[in-house]
């Protein structure tokens, strides 16, 4: 089997590729992977093995129709991670998000349709649902995105659905909660706080820190995607929720504890515009249909991530900002 993985040099995509090549997903022991990645500030060739015979790396853009027309034929499946992914950047300038997430997704899926790719997984996010005060979102909830990143992902989900409904492309959509793990760009809250603590700097909390996020280890997310790839039903959406909900304040307390630092290291910055107050996914569907359950305990996972950043300064020092 040949699988095309877009965005495979980024945080989650590279974890998926490394896990697959390491034999973590049964039935993919002989799968060959092609990674297509533009290597934006968020992607790095150093996230992938340099010389695995089952990996081909292609440096390119999912908006490039000619490249896609050459590359897509011959692949049996696509797992589509490539996206602009940082909310704050989308608030500053939404256009790159529309190009990569909407136009790019459309061009990519259109090539998959034309070249009869047999199976597609479109990787999306819980942020498309908006914010929920009580209870949890099932896949039937309407999309009510509140920031340009979430809106562009919601639009990409609509394009993905339309390619299935209009042309029968065998495609499933996954919507996952906030990921954490090694190799996450230090612009995101967990690596940002860890690297700031490691450098002896303060951490900055948005607003009063009461926003609630649901967390999942990247290992669990990628295993969920592999199950959807192998056994998910076409046209269906699968929430992949980690089940660990906490306020950013609680998360900060845990990270301070791991870093041996006190609350005096926290400074406060203005809340994001349109900050979503709470995310919460109902994962009953993927659990009952595909037998998925998250396995990594949050404290254990967070400790592993803290250790990884402590031991891999050369990876993040060039990427860390401010
Ligand atoms: P990331 O920003 O770390 O990586 C994105 C990758 O896509 C990078 O390697 C980048 O170079 C590549 N890329 C961007 N634009 C491209 C283009 N036009 N053509 C080719 N490659 C391009 O993101 P991530 O956190 O790994 O997220 C991966 C996917 O998972 C995204 O679709 C995101 O929406 C989704 N997701 C992320 C989370 C999370 O918590 N990080 C949660 C749920 C879903």
PDB file of C-alpha atoms and ligand atoms in Angstrom, residues 7 9-13 36-40 42-43 60-62 81-85 100 123-125 149 153 176-179 184 188 221, ligand 1:
ATOM      1  CA  UNK A   7       1.800  18.010   6.346  1.00  0.00           C
ATOM      2  CA  UNK A   9       6.781  17.220   8.527  1.00  0.00           C
ATOM      3  CA  UNK A  10       4.628  19.021  11.112  1.00  0.00           C
ATOM      4  CA  UNK A  11       3.884  18.095  14.701  1.00  0.00           C
ATOM      5  CA  UNK A  12       1.056  15.544  14.348  1.00  0.00           C
ATOM      6  CA  UNK A  13       1.748  14.426  10.768  1.00  0.00           C
ATOM      7  CA  UNK A  36       4.154  16.122   0.877  1.00  0.00           C
ATOM      8  CA  UNK A  37       5.033  19.196   2.914  1.00  0.00           C
ATOM      9  CA  UNK A  38       5.678  22.851   2.122  1.00  0.00           C
ATOM     10  CA  UNK A  39       8.047  23.162   5.100  1.00  0.00           C
ATOM     11  CA  UNK A  40       6.505  26.359   6.428  1.00  0.00           C
ATOM     12  CA  UNK A  42       5.834  24.853  11.364  1.00  0.00           C
ATOM     13  CA  UNK A  43       7.382  21.963   9.413  1.00  0.00           C
ATOM     14  CA  UNK A  60       5.820  21.128  -2.129  1.00  0.00           C
ATOM     15  CA  UNK A  61       2.521  22.922  -1.678  1.00  0.00           C
ATOM     16  CA  UNK A  62      -0.936  21.305  -1.643  1.00  0.00           C
ATOM     17  CA  UNK A  81      -2.785  16.894   7.868  1.00  0.00           C
ATOM     18  CA  UNK A  82      -1.364  19.895   5.988  1.00  0.00           C
ATOM     19  CA  UNK A  83      -2.794  23.146   7.291  1.00  0.00           C
ATOM     20  CA  UNK A  84      -1.995  26.487   8.793  1.00  0.00           C
ATOM     21  CA  UNK A  85      -2.789  25.680  12.400  1.00  0.00           C
ATOM     22  CA  UNK A 100      -3.748  26.258   2.611  1.00  0.00           C
ATOM     23  CA  UNK A 123      -7.794  15.534   9.686  1.00  0.00           C
ATOM     24  CA  UNK A 124      -9.831  18.273  11.340  1.00  0.00           C
ATOM     25  CA  UNK A 125     -10.389  19.798  14.741  1.00  0.00           C
ATOM     26  CA  UNK A 149      -8.474  29.203  11.786  1.00  0.00           C
ATOM     27  CA  UNK A 153     -11.050  24.193   8.934  1.00  0.00           C
ATOM     28  CA  UNK A 176      -9.706  15.930  17.500  1.00  0.00           C
ATOM     29  CA  UNK A 177      -9.231  17.840  20.727  1.00  0.00           C
ATOM     30  CA  UNK A 178      -6.061  19.803  21.614  1.00  0.00           C
ATOM     31  CA  UNK A 179      -2.918  17.721  21.112  1.00  0.00           C
ATOM     32  CA  UNK A 184       5.024  20.624  18.866  1.00  0.00           C
ATOM     33  CA  UNK A 188       1.478  26.487  21.190  1.00  0.00           C
ATOM     34  CA  UNK A 221      -4.660  10.992  18.266  1.00  0.00           C
TER      35      UNK A 221
HETATM   36  P1  LIG B   1       1.562  22.000  12.330  1.00  0.00           P
HETATM   37  O1  LIG B   1       1.360  23.463  12.112  1.00  0.00           O
HETATM   38  O2  LIG B   1       2.559  21.539  13.333  1.00  0.00           O
HETATM   39  O3  LIG B   1       1.973  21.309  10.952  1.00  0.00           O
HETATM   40  C1  LIG B   1       1.368  21.623   9.738  1.00  0.00           C
HETATM   41  C2  LIG B   1       2.253  21.074   8.621  1.00  0.00           C
HETATM   42  O4  LIG B   1       1.605  21.379   7.371  1.00  0.00           O
HETATM   43  C3  LIG B   1       3.643  21.714   8.576  1.00  0.00           C
HETATM   44  O5  LIG B   1       4.621  20.719   8.377  1.00  0.00           O
HETATM   45  C4  LIG B   1       3.575  22.644   7.362  1.00  0.00           C
HETATM   46  O6  LIG B   1       4.829  22.836   6.733  1.00  0.00           O
HETATM   47  C5  LIG B   1       2.575  21.920   6.480  1.00  0.00           C
HETATM   48  N1  LIG B   1       1.879  22.809   5.542  1.00  0.00           N
HETATM   49  C6  LIG B   1       1.235  23.987   5.828  1.00  0.00           C
HETATM   50  N2  LIG B   1       0.724  24.497   4.702  1.00  0.00           N
HETATM   51  C7  LIG B   1       1.023  23.639   3.695  1.00  0.00           C
HETATM   52  C8  LIG B   1       0.760  23.621   2.299  1.00  0.00           C
HETATM   53  N3  LIG B   1       0.096  24.633   1.712  1.00  0.00           N
HETATM   54  N4  LIG B   1       1.198  22.569   1.567  1.00  0.00           N
HETATM   55  C9  LIG B   1       1.889  21.552   2.145  1.00  0.00           C
HETATM   56  N5  LIG B   1       2.183  21.534   3.461  1.00  0.00           N
HETATM   57  C10 LIG B   1       1.754  22.560   4.224  1.00  0.00           C
HETATM   58  O7  LIG B   1       0.110  21.437  12.632  1.00  0.00           O
HETATM   59  P2  LIG B   1      -0.328  20.201  13.551  1.00  0.00           P
HETATM   60  O8  LIG B   1      -0.555  20.705  14.910  1.00  0.00           O
HETATM   61  O9  LIG B   1       0.578  19.073  13.288  1.00  0.00           O
HETATM   62  O10 LIG B   1      -1.773  19.901  12.917  1.00  0.00           O
HETATM   63  C11 LIG B   1      -1.917  18.985  11.832  1.00  0.00           C
HETATM   64  C12 LIG B   1      -3.387  18.892  11.467  1.00  0.00           C
HETATM   65  O11 LIG B   1      -4.138  18.469  12.613  1.00  0.00           O
HETATM   66  C13 LIG B   1      -3.998  20.226  11.034  1.00  0.00           C
HETATM   67  O12 LIG B   1      -4.867  19.971   9.961  1.00  0.00           O
HETATM   68  C14 LIG B   1      -4.761  20.699  12.265  1.00  0.00           C
HETATM   69  O13 LIG B   1      -5.866  21.492  11.898  1.00  0.00           O
HETATM   70  C15 LIG B   1      -5.195  19.380  12.861  1.00  0.00           C
HETATM   71  N6  LIG B   1      -5.418  19.395  14.324  1.00  0.00           N
HETATM   72  C16 LIG B   1      -4.445  19.886  15.160  1.00  0.00           C
HETATM   73  C17 LIG B   1      -4.671  19.854  16.544  1.00  0.00           C
HETATM   74  C18 LIG B   1      -3.612  20.351  17.508  1.00  0.00           C
HETATM   75  O14 LIG B   1      -3.883  20.406  18.709  1.00  0.00           O
HETATM   76  N7  LIG B   1      -2.407  20.674  17.065  1.00  0.00           N
HETATM   77  C19 LIG B   1      -5.876  19.371  17.047  1.00  0.00           C
HETATM   78  C20 LIG B   1      -6.846  18.883  16.164  1.00  0.00           C
HETATM   79  C21 LIG B   1      -6.588  18.892  14.801  1.00  0.00           C
END
